[in-house]
Tab-separated table of C-alpha atoms in Angstrom:
chain	number	residue	atom	x	y	z
H	1	MET	CA	16.016	-12.041	-2.482
H	2	GLY	CA	18.530	-12.999	-5.167
H	3	PHE	CA	17.779	-11.028	-8.324
H	4	SER	CA	19.721	-12.538	-11.215
H	5	CYS	CA	20.664	-11.682	-14.773
H	6	GLY	CA	21.747	-14.487	-17.106
H	7	ILE	CA	24.601	-13.854	-19.536
H	8	VAL	CA	23.817	-15.739	-22.743
H	9	GLY	CA	25.071	-15.943	-26.309
H	10	LEU	CA	26.620	-18.195	-28.914
H	11	PRO	CA	29.969	-19.885	-28.138
H	12	ASN	CA	33.125	-17.763	-28.437
H	13	VAL	CA	31.419	-14.371	-28.233
H	14	GLY	CA	33.214	-13.350	-25.021
H	15	LYS	CA	30.606	-14.312	-22.421
H	16	SER	CA	33.024	-15.902	-19.982
H	17	THR	CA	35.635	-13.178	-20.502
H	18	ILE	CA	33.046	-10.558	-19.565
H	19	PHE	CA	31.825	-12.654	-16.638
H	20	ASN	CA	35.420	-13.049	-15.403
H	21	ALA	CA	35.921	-9.287	-15.442
H	22	LEU	CA	32.506	-8.649	-13.944
H	23	THR	CA	33.081	-10.884	-10.945
H	24	ALA	CA	36.911	-10.868	-10.906
H	25	SER	CA	36.688	-14.672	-11.004
H	26	LYS	CA	38.777	-17.069	-13.086
H	27	VAL	CA	36.251	-18.983	-15.168
H	28	SER	CA	37.575	-20.963	-18.145
H	29	ALA	CA	37.358	-18.901	-21.339
H	30	ASP	CA	39.124	-21.119	-23.879
H	31	ASN	CA	38.766	-20.873	-27.651
H	32	TYR	CA	36.272	-23.668	-28.266
H	33	PRO	CA	32.514	-24.156	-27.854
H	34	PHE	CA	30.829	-25.336	-24.650
H	35	THR	CA	33.630	-24.305	-22.284
H	36	THR	CA	30.894	-23.242	-19.880
H	37	ILE	CA	28.757	-26.282	-19.058
H	38	GLU	CA	27.361	-25.703	-15.592
H	39	PRO	CA	26.428	-22.054	-15.006
H	40	ASN	CA	28.861	-19.899	-13.042
H	41	ILE	CA	27.347	-17.445	-10.575
H	42	GLY	CA	28.884	-14.183	-9.405
H	43	VAL	CA	27.466	-11.574	-7.024
H	44	VAL	CA	28.572	-8.024	-7.787
H	45	ASP	CA	28.123	-4.660	-6.075
H	46	VAL	CA	25.909	-2.158	-7.885
H	47	PRO	CA	27.974	1.056	-8.146
H	48	ASP	CA	26.299	3.813	-6.132
H	49	GLY	CA	28.078	6.963	-5.034
H	50	ARG	CA	25.226	7.770	-2.650
H	51	ILE	CA	26.485	5.127	-0.225
H	52	ASP	CA	29.882	6.835	-0.129
H	53	THR	CA	28.238	10.189	0.591
H	54	LEU	CA	26.002	8.821	3.353
H	55	ALA	CA	28.949	7.030	4.943
H	56	GLN	CA	30.923	10.276	4.911
H	57	ILE	CA	28.067	12.246	6.501
H	58	ASP	CA	27.416	9.696	9.234
H	59	LYS	CA	31.054	8.605	9.638
H	60	SER	CA	29.861	5.042	9.078
H	61	ALA	CA	32.263	2.262	10.022
H	62	LYS	CA	31.106	0.122	7.103
H	63	LYS	CA	29.610	0.576	3.622
H	64	ILE	CA	27.323	-2.090	2.153
H	65	TYR	CA	26.246	-1.743	-1.467
H	66	THR	CA	23.255	-3.425	-3.008
H	67	THR	CA	24.104	-6.429	-5.177
H	68	LEU	CA	23.070	-8.249	-8.327
H	69	ARG	CA	23.688	-11.884	-9.315
H	70	PHE	CA	25.077	-12.614	-12.771
H	71	VAL	CA	24.885	-16.128	-14.171
H	72	ASP	CA	27.216	-17.233	-16.991
H	73	ILE	CA	25.233	-19.800	-18.986
H	74	ALA	CA	26.507	-22.343	-21.540
H	75	GLY	CA	26.842	-21.154	-25.137
H	76	LEU	CA	23.764	-21.719	-27.284
H	77	VAL	CA	23.838	-23.149	-30.819
H	78	LYS	CA	21.291	-23.518	-33.596
H	79	GLY	CA	18.975	-26.414	-32.718
H	80	ALA	CA	19.212	-25.899	-28.938
H	81	SER	CA	15.414	-26.082	-28.633
H	82	ARG	CA	15.685	-29.609	-30.075
H	83	GLY	CA	18.516	-30.542	-27.688
H	84	GLU	CA	21.459	-29.719	-29.987
H	85	GLY	CA	24.766	-28.915	-28.275
H	86	LEU	CA	23.955	-28.293	-24.636
H	87	GLY	CA	20.493	-27.055	-25.566
H	88	ASN	CA	18.473	-28.688	-22.819
H	89	LYS	CA	20.908	-27.571	-20.123
H	90	PHE	CA	21.046	-24.086	-21.615
H	91	LEU	CA	17.286	-23.704	-21.674
H	92	SER	CA	16.763	-25.062	-18.165
H	93	HIS	CA	19.413	-22.743	-16.730
H	94	ILE	CA	18.070	-19.655	-18.465
H	95	ARG	CA	14.586	-20.338	-17.090
H	96	GLU	CA	15.975	-19.778	-13.604
H	97	VAL	CA	17.141	-16.177	-14.140
H	98	ASP	CA	15.051	-13.012	-13.865
H	99	ALA	CA	16.483	-11.163	-16.867
H	100	ILE	CA	18.786	-11.874	-19.800
H	101	ALA	CA	21.894	-10.109	-21.101
H	102	TYR	CA	22.642	-11.196	-24.667
H	103	VAL	CA	26.360	-10.961	-25.441
H	104	VAL	CA	26.752	-10.385	-29.171
H	105	ARG	CA	30.097	-10.685	-30.896
H	106	CYS	CA	31.072	-7.492	-32.716
H	107	PHE	CA	34.854	-7.926	-32.448
H	108	VAL	CA	36.921	-9.115	-35.397
H	109	ASN	CA	39.629	-11.644	-34.533
H	110	LYS	CA	40.626	-14.418	-36.920
H	111	ASP	CA	42.324	-16.317	-34.093
H	112	ILE	CA	39.012	-16.796	-32.257
H	113	VAL	CA	36.742	-19.159	-34.145
H	114	HIS	CA	33.094	-18.245	-34.669
H	115	VAL	CA	30.801	-21.270	-34.739
H	116	GLU	CA	29.169	-19.967	-37.940
H	117	GLY	CA	32.479	-19.029	-39.577
H	118	SER	CA	31.927	-15.260	-39.664
H	119	VAL	CA	30.902	-12.264	-37.539
H	120	ASP	CA	27.242	-11.411	-38.149
H	121	PRO	CA	25.378	-9.852	-35.178
H	122	ALA	CA	21.932	-9.919	-36.821
H	123	ARG	CA	22.265	-13.622	-37.619
H	124	ASP	CA	23.511	-14.422	-34.103
H	125	ILE	CA	20.690	-12.495	-32.437
H	126	GLY	CA	18.232	-14.228	-34.745
H	127	THR	CA	19.634	-17.635	-33.801
H	128	ILE	CA	19.235	-16.984	-30.083
H	129	ASN	CA	15.745	-15.500	-30.398
H	130	THR	CA	14.588	-18.322	-32.657
H	131	GLU	CA	15.730	-21.019	-30.237
H	132	LEU	CA	14.108	-19.286	-27.276
H	133	LEU	CA	10.892	-18.756	-29.229
H	134	LEU	CA	10.757	-22.387	-30.382
H	135	ALA	CA	11.129	-23.568	-26.794
H	136	ASP	CA	8.370	-21.173	-25.695
H	137	VAL	CA	6.055	-22.268	-28.518
H	138	ASP	CA	6.408	-25.859	-27.327
H	139	THR	CA	5.659	-24.845	-23.719
H	140	ALA	CA	2.657	-22.702	-24.681
H	141	ASP	CA	1.181	-25.328	-27.028
H	142	LYS	CA	1.311	-27.989	-24.320
H	143	ARG	CA	-0.402	-25.624	-21.876
H	144	LEU	CA	-3.020	-24.767	-24.520
H	145	GLU	CA	-3.878	-28.449	-25.022
H	146	LYS	CA	-4.440	-28.832	-21.286
H	147	ALA	CA	-6.500	-25.630	-21.056
H	148	ALA	CA	-8.636	-26.565	-24.072
H	149	ARG	CA	-9.566	-29.879	-22.460
H	150	ALA	CA	-10.480	-28.155	-19.203
H	151	ALA	CA	-12.548	-25.515	-21.034
H	152	LYS	CA	-14.919	-28.185	-22.378
H	153	SER	CA	-16.612	-28.073	-18.958
H	154	GLY	CA	-18.043	-24.707	-19.930
H	155	ASN	CA	-16.610	-22.973	-16.861
H	156	LYS	CA	-16.214	-19.306	-17.829
H	157	LYS	CA	-12.860	-18.917	-16.086
H	158	LEU	CA	-11.419	-22.010	-17.788
H	159	VAL	CA	-12.775	-20.879	-21.172
H	160	ALA	CA	-11.108	-17.480	-20.690
H	161	GLU	CA	-7.815	-19.192	-19.806
H	162	ALA	CA	-7.996	-21.365	-22.931
H	163	ASP	CA	-8.664	-18.267	-25.056
H	164	PHE	CA	-5.615	-16.582	-23.543
H	165	PHE	CA	-3.306	-19.544	-24.211
H	166	LYS	CA	-4.614	-19.720	-27.785
H	167	ARG	CA	-3.762	-16.030	-28.263
H	168	LEU	CA	-0.355	-16.554	-26.653
H	169	SER	CA	0.488	-19.525	-28.889
H	170	ALA	CA	-0.458	-17.556	-32.003
H	171	HIS	CA	1.615	-14.577	-30.811
H	172	LEU	CA	4.710	-16.730	-30.302
H	173	ALA	CA	4.207	-18.706	-33.530
H	174	ALA	CA	4.230	-15.398	-35.423
H	175	GLY	CA	7.767	-14.796	-34.127
H	176	ASN	CA	6.884	-12.361	-31.343
H	177	LYS	CA	8.415	-12.528	-27.878
H	178	ALA	CA	6.068	-13.210	-24.984
H	179	ILE	CA	7.128	-9.969	-23.295
H	180	THR	CA	5.474	-7.981	-26.113
H	181	LEU	CA	2.032	-9.565	-25.624
H	182	GLN	CA	-0.556	-7.191	-24.156
H	183	VAL	CA	-2.083	-8.811	-21.066
H	184	ASN	CA	-4.382	-7.871	-18.197
H	185	HIS	CA	-3.691	-8.628	-14.533
H	186	GLU	CA	-5.177	-12.129	-14.593
H	187	GLU	CA	-3.403	-13.022	-17.822
H	188	GLN	CA	-0.119	-11.709	-16.445
H	189	GLU	CA	-0.335	-14.277	-13.649
H	190	LEU	CA	-1.007	-17.078	-16.161
H	191	LEU	CA	1.967	-15.914	-18.206
H	192	ARG	CA	4.196	-15.817	-15.121
H	193	GLN	CA	3.336	-19.422	-14.273
H	194	LEU	CA	4.714	-20.612	-17.635
H	195	ASN	CA	8.140	-19.058	-16.932
H	196	LEU	CA	8.669	-18.440	-20.649
H	197	LEU	CA	12.149	-17.582	-21.871
H	198	THR	CA	11.002	-14.695	-24.070
H	199	ALA	CA	8.913	-13.201	-21.273
H	200	LYS	CA	12.080	-12.126	-19.454
H	201	PRO	CA	13.333	-8.528	-19.843
H	202	ALA	CA	16.534	-8.379	-21.908
H	203	MET	CA	19.461	-6.162	-22.848
H	204	TYR	CA	22.178	-6.535	-25.450
H	205	ILE	CA	25.923	-6.417	-24.810
H	206	ALA	CA	27.910	-5.534	-27.938
H	207	ASN	CA	31.411	-6.941	-27.387
H	208	VAL	CA	34.068	-5.052	-29.375
H	209	THR	CA	37.871	-5.194	-29.490
H	210	GLU	CA	38.443	-1.643	-28.256
H	211	LEU	CA	36.270	1.319	-27.337
H	212	GLY	CA	36.355	4.714	-28.999
H	213	GLN	CA	37.971	7.565	-27.105
H	214	ASN	CA	36.557	10.553	-25.231
H	215	GLY	CA	34.037	8.547	-23.275
H	216	LYS	CA	32.012	7.494	-26.303
H	217	THR	CA	30.403	4.083	-26.177
H	218	THR	CA	31.509	3.236	-29.693
H	219	ALA	CA	33.914	0.759	-31.249
H	220	SER	CA	37.357	1.996	-32.248
H	221	SER	CA	37.105	0.649	-35.817
H	222	ALA	CA	34.514	1.455	-38.485
H	223	GLU	CA	33.909	-2.238	-39.215
H	224	GLU	CA	33.134	-3.085	-35.609
H	225	GLN	CA	31.031	0.062	-35.147
H	226	ALA	CA	28.911	-1.072	-38.097
H	227	PHE	CA	28.299	-4.325	-36.212
H	228	VAL	CA	27.375	-2.322	-33.086
H	229	ASN	CA	24.869	-0.339	-35.157
H	230	VAL	CA	23.220	-3.603	-36.171
H	231	VAL	CA	22.896	-4.667	-32.523
H	232	GLU	CA	21.393	-1.281	-31.611
H	233	ALA	CA	18.879	-1.568	-34.450
H	234	GLU	CA	17.829	-5.066	-33.345
H	235	ALA	CA	17.520	-3.927	-29.723
H	236	LEU	CA	15.420	-0.910	-30.753
H	237	LYS	CA	12.797	-3.249	-32.216
H	238	GLU	CA	12.342	-4.743	-28.742
H	239	GLN	CA	12.801	-1.481	-26.818
H	240	ALA	CA	15.802	-3.158	-25.165
H	241	GLY	CA	18.929	-1.428	-23.908
H	242	VAL	CA	22.425	-1.811	-25.384
H	243	VAL	CA	25.802	-1.631	-23.653
H	244	VAL	CA	29.000	-1.509	-25.722
H	245	ILE	CA	31.825	-3.342	-23.955
H	246	SER	CA	35.396	-4.244	-24.768
H	247	GLY	CA	35.840	-7.616	-23.086
H	248	LYS	CA	39.581	-7.251	-23.613
H	249	LEU	CA	39.675	-3.882	-21.801
H	250	GLU	CA	37.429	-5.077	-18.992
H	251	ALA	CA	39.724	-8.076	-18.435
H	252	GLU	CA	42.663	-5.685	-18.081
H	253	LEU	CA	40.721	-3.427	-15.691
H	254	ALA	CA	39.792	-6.423	-13.528
H	255	GLU	CA	43.494	-6.938	-12.761
H	256	LEU	CA	43.900	-3.397	-11.376
H	257	GLU	CA	43.175	-1.871	-7.990
H	258	PRO	CA	40.172	0.540	-7.942
H	259	LYS	CA	42.331	3.674	-7.910
H	260	GLU	CA	44.511	2.374	-10.774
H	261	ARG	CA	41.396	1.379	-12.695
H	262	THR	CA	39.953	4.876	-12.446
H	263	GLU	CA	43.230	6.419	-13.597
H	264	TYR	CA	43.532	3.995	-16.524
H	265	LEU	CA	40.030	4.836	-17.742
H	266	ARG	CA	40.838	8.542	-17.457
H	267	GLU	CA	43.974	8.060	-19.554
H	268	LEU	CA	41.908	6.282	-22.219
H	269	GLY	CA	39.364	9.090	-22.245
H	270	ILE	CA	36.577	6.750	-21.114
H	271	LYS	CA	34.169	8.053	-18.482
H	272	ARG	CA	33.331	4.768	-16.803
H	273	SER	CA	33.675	1.030	-17.129
H	274	GLY	CA	31.352	-0.736	-19.537
H	275	LEU	CA	30.720	-3.289	-16.821
H	276	ASP	CA	29.525	-0.572	-14.438
H	277	GLU	CA	27.005	0.453	-17.082
H	278	MET	CA	26.036	-3.189	-17.609
H	279	ILE	CA	25.416	-3.674	-13.884
H	280	GLU	CA	23.338	-0.506	-13.616
H	281	LYS	CA	21.259	-1.353	-16.687
H	282	GLY	CA	20.753	-4.873	-15.385
H	283	TYR	CA	19.493	-3.398	-12.124
H	284	ARG	CA	17.015	-1.139	-13.943
H	285	LEU	CA	16.047	-3.981	-16.263
H	286	LEU	CA	14.782	-5.934	-13.261
H	287	ASN	CA	12.675	-2.917	-12.210
H	288	LEU	CA	14.617	-2.615	-8.978
H	289	MET	CA	15.205	0.407	-6.789
H	290	THR	CA	17.305	1.278	-3.754
H	291	PHE	CA	16.539	2.632	-0.314
H	292	PHE	CA	19.071	3.295	2.445
H	293	THR	CA	19.639	2.932	6.147
H	294	SER	CA	22.535	4.937	7.515
H	295	GLY	CA	24.269	5.569	10.816
H	296	PRO	CA	27.599	5.259	12.646
H	297	ASP	CA	27.690	1.467	12.291
H	298	GLU	CA	27.013	1.258	8.566
H	299	ALA	CA	25.621	2.925	5.466
H	300	HIS	CA	23.556	0.201	3.822
H	301	ALA	CA	21.804	0.048	0.437
H	302	TRP	CA	18.792	-2.271	0.142
H	303	THR	CA	17.178	-3.671	-3.009
H	304	ILE	CA	13.424	-3.788	-3.566
H	305	VAL	CA	11.121	-3.986	-6.576
H	306	ARG	CA	9.550	-0.670	-7.551
H	307	GLY	CA	6.101	-0.346	-6.023
H	308	THR	CA	7.045	-2.074	-2.749
H	309	ARG	CA	5.235	-0.749	0.329
H	310	ALA	CA	7.004	0.233	3.548
H	311	PRO	CA	6.286	-2.925	5.623
H	312	GLN	CA	7.598	-5.216	2.877
H	313	ALA	CA	10.672	-3.005	2.466
H	314	ALA	CA	11.243	-3.321	6.213
H	315	GLY	CA	11.042	-7.083	5.782
H	316	ARG	CA	14.090	-6.935	3.510
H	317	ILE	CA	16.088	-5.979	6.596
H	318	HIS	CA	14.489	-8.501	8.958
H	319	SER	CA	11.202	-10.407	9.008
H	320	ASP	CA	10.478	-8.991	12.493
H	321	PHE	CA	10.509	-5.490	11.012
H	322	GLU	CA	7.687	-6.386	8.630
H	323	ARG	CA	5.659	-8.407	11.125
H	324	GLY	CA	5.792	-5.711	13.821
H	325	PHE	CA	5.809	-2.672	11.513
H	326	ILE	CA	4.532	0.514	13.153
H	327	LYS	CA	5.794	3.334	10.958
H	328	ALA	CA	8.655	4.496	8.755
H	329	GLU	CA	10.626	7.679	9.396
H	330	ILE	CA	11.807	8.827	5.985
H	331	ILE	CA	14.119	11.523	4.676
H	332	SER	CA	14.836	11.741	0.951
H	333	TYR	CA	18.480	11.255	0.025
H	334	GLU	CA	18.636	14.766	-1.458
H	335	ASN	CA	17.309	16.377	1.729
H	336	TYR	CA	19.579	14.213	3.905
H	337	VAL	CA	22.637	15.435	2.004
H	338	ALA	CA	21.436	19.038	1.844
H	339	ALA	CA	20.882	19.123	5.610
H	340	GLY	CA	24.251	17.510	6.309
H	341	SER	CA	23.039	15.093	8.985
H	342	GLU	CA	19.963	13.207	10.169
H	343	ALA	CA	19.560	15.543	13.149
H	344	ALA	CA	19.704	18.629	10.931
H	345	ALA	CA	17.234	17.069	8.502
H	346	ARG	CA	14.801	16.501	11.394
H	347	GLU	CA	15.238	20.069	12.611
H	348	GLN	CA	14.593	21.452	9.135
H	349	GLY	CA	11.358	19.468	8.778
H	350	PHE	CA	12.602	17.080	6.109
H	351	LEU	CA	11.583	13.937	8.016
H	352	ARG	CA	8.235	12.363	7.103
H	353	ILE	CA	6.245	9.786	9.068
H	354	GLU	CA	4.741	7.158	6.733
H	355	GLY	CA	2.446	4.224	7.436
H	356	LYS	CA	1.692	0.776	6.031
H	357	GLU	CA	0.355	2.019	2.691
H	358	TYR	CA	3.388	4.124	1.817
H	359	VAL	CA	5.070	3.118	-1.453
H	360	MET	CA	8.827	3.399	-1.120
H	361	GLN	CA	10.628	5.887	-3.361
H	362	GLU	CA	14.079	5.688	-4.928
H	363	GLY	CA	16.700	7.003	-2.509
H	364	ASP	CA	14.583	7.053	0.652
H	365	VAL	CA	16.764	7.085	3.778
H	366	VAL	CA	14.633	5.317	6.352
H	367	TYR	CA	14.386	4.269	9.977
H	368	PHE	CA	11.708	1.654	10.659
H	369	ARG	CA	9.782	1.583	13.936
H	370	PHE	CA	8.457	-1.853	14.877
H	371	ASN	CA	7.201	-3.868	17.830
H	372	VAL	CA	7.038	-7.653	18.071
H	373	SER	CA	6.747	-7.903	21.854
H	374	GLY	CA	3.243	-9.305	21.530
H	375	ARG	CA	4.367	-12.476	19.749
C-alpha cells in the first residue's frame, strides 16, 4: 500500500530543494522553469519515537518505521489546464497521488527568478487552484454529458447520478474545490471514480529564507512573515494545514548526521525540523494511523487507514494473516510502556482479545492469531 503525497507548485518556488532534503536525494534544482519533468519519487520514514521505546523495551534487533511516498511533480504555470508549459504531464502526474502539498514561495531572493516577476503567495495559490479547477470542470462536464444521455432512459439510479454530476459541475464552475462538496455515500463513490484533482486533501508549505528563533514556525523577516500570513489565511479558507519551512535550512540539515542535525536545531532554537512536521502532517492528511508489532526480532510500525478492522490490518503484514484470521491480542501502546514488557502487560490484565469486527486504534500493539492450514 503506497500512500503518496505530491509536491506541487509554480517553477522556482523551492519544490525540488525541499524534496532533495526530504529524501536526501540529489534531484536537479536549477534556477529555471521545468527542471523537474518526470516526477521524482522518494520514500521517507515517518518520525515516531514510539518505535524507539518499544525497541528498547523488547531489546529488538531491528526498528522499522512506517513510511510515506513523496512525489516531486513538474512546476505548473498559468494555462496548464490548456496544455501550457508541461501542463498535461503535470495534471496526469498529480492525478496519481493521494494528497497534495502546495509549496508556496515566501522567500525573497532577487537571484532566483519568479515566473511572474514578483513574490505574491495569494496570486500563486490562485494560479494553481484555478488550473486544477479548470481541469476538473472539464472532467466533470464530460461525465455530466454522458450521465445526462443515460438518464433519458428514466432509470431512477441513472437520473440520480445525472443530478449529482450536474450539482458537481455547478459547484466546480463557481470556483469551489470538489473536496468541499457535501456528498452521501453513493455520491462519494461517484466522486472517487472521477479522480478529480481538487478532491484530494491538501496542505500548504510556506517556503521562507530562514526560520524565526525559539522554536517558532515563523519567518525571520517581517516581509517574509507577511507572505506566510497570506498563505495561512488562504489555507484557513479550505481548512487546510500549513507548514513553514526554510528550504535552505533543510538542505543544510540533510547533509548532517542525525546527532549533528539535532544539535544544530538546538543551537538555532528550533524544536524540530520543518520536514518532520511536513511528513507528520502529510500522514494525518491521508487519514492514516499506526499500529505496532514488537518483539526481540523487530519493532515494526504498520500503516493503515483509520477505520480499518483487525483482519484487514493483519493483511498488511501478510495476506495469510487476513485470510486465516482468528483473533487479535491487543495491548495499547500506553499500557505496554507502563507495564514495561508484554509479559507484565498480560499479567496486569492490559491484554484484550478482539475479533473480526474490531476497529483498530492508534498505537495498538498487536499479535495476530491465524490459521490457514485448511487451504
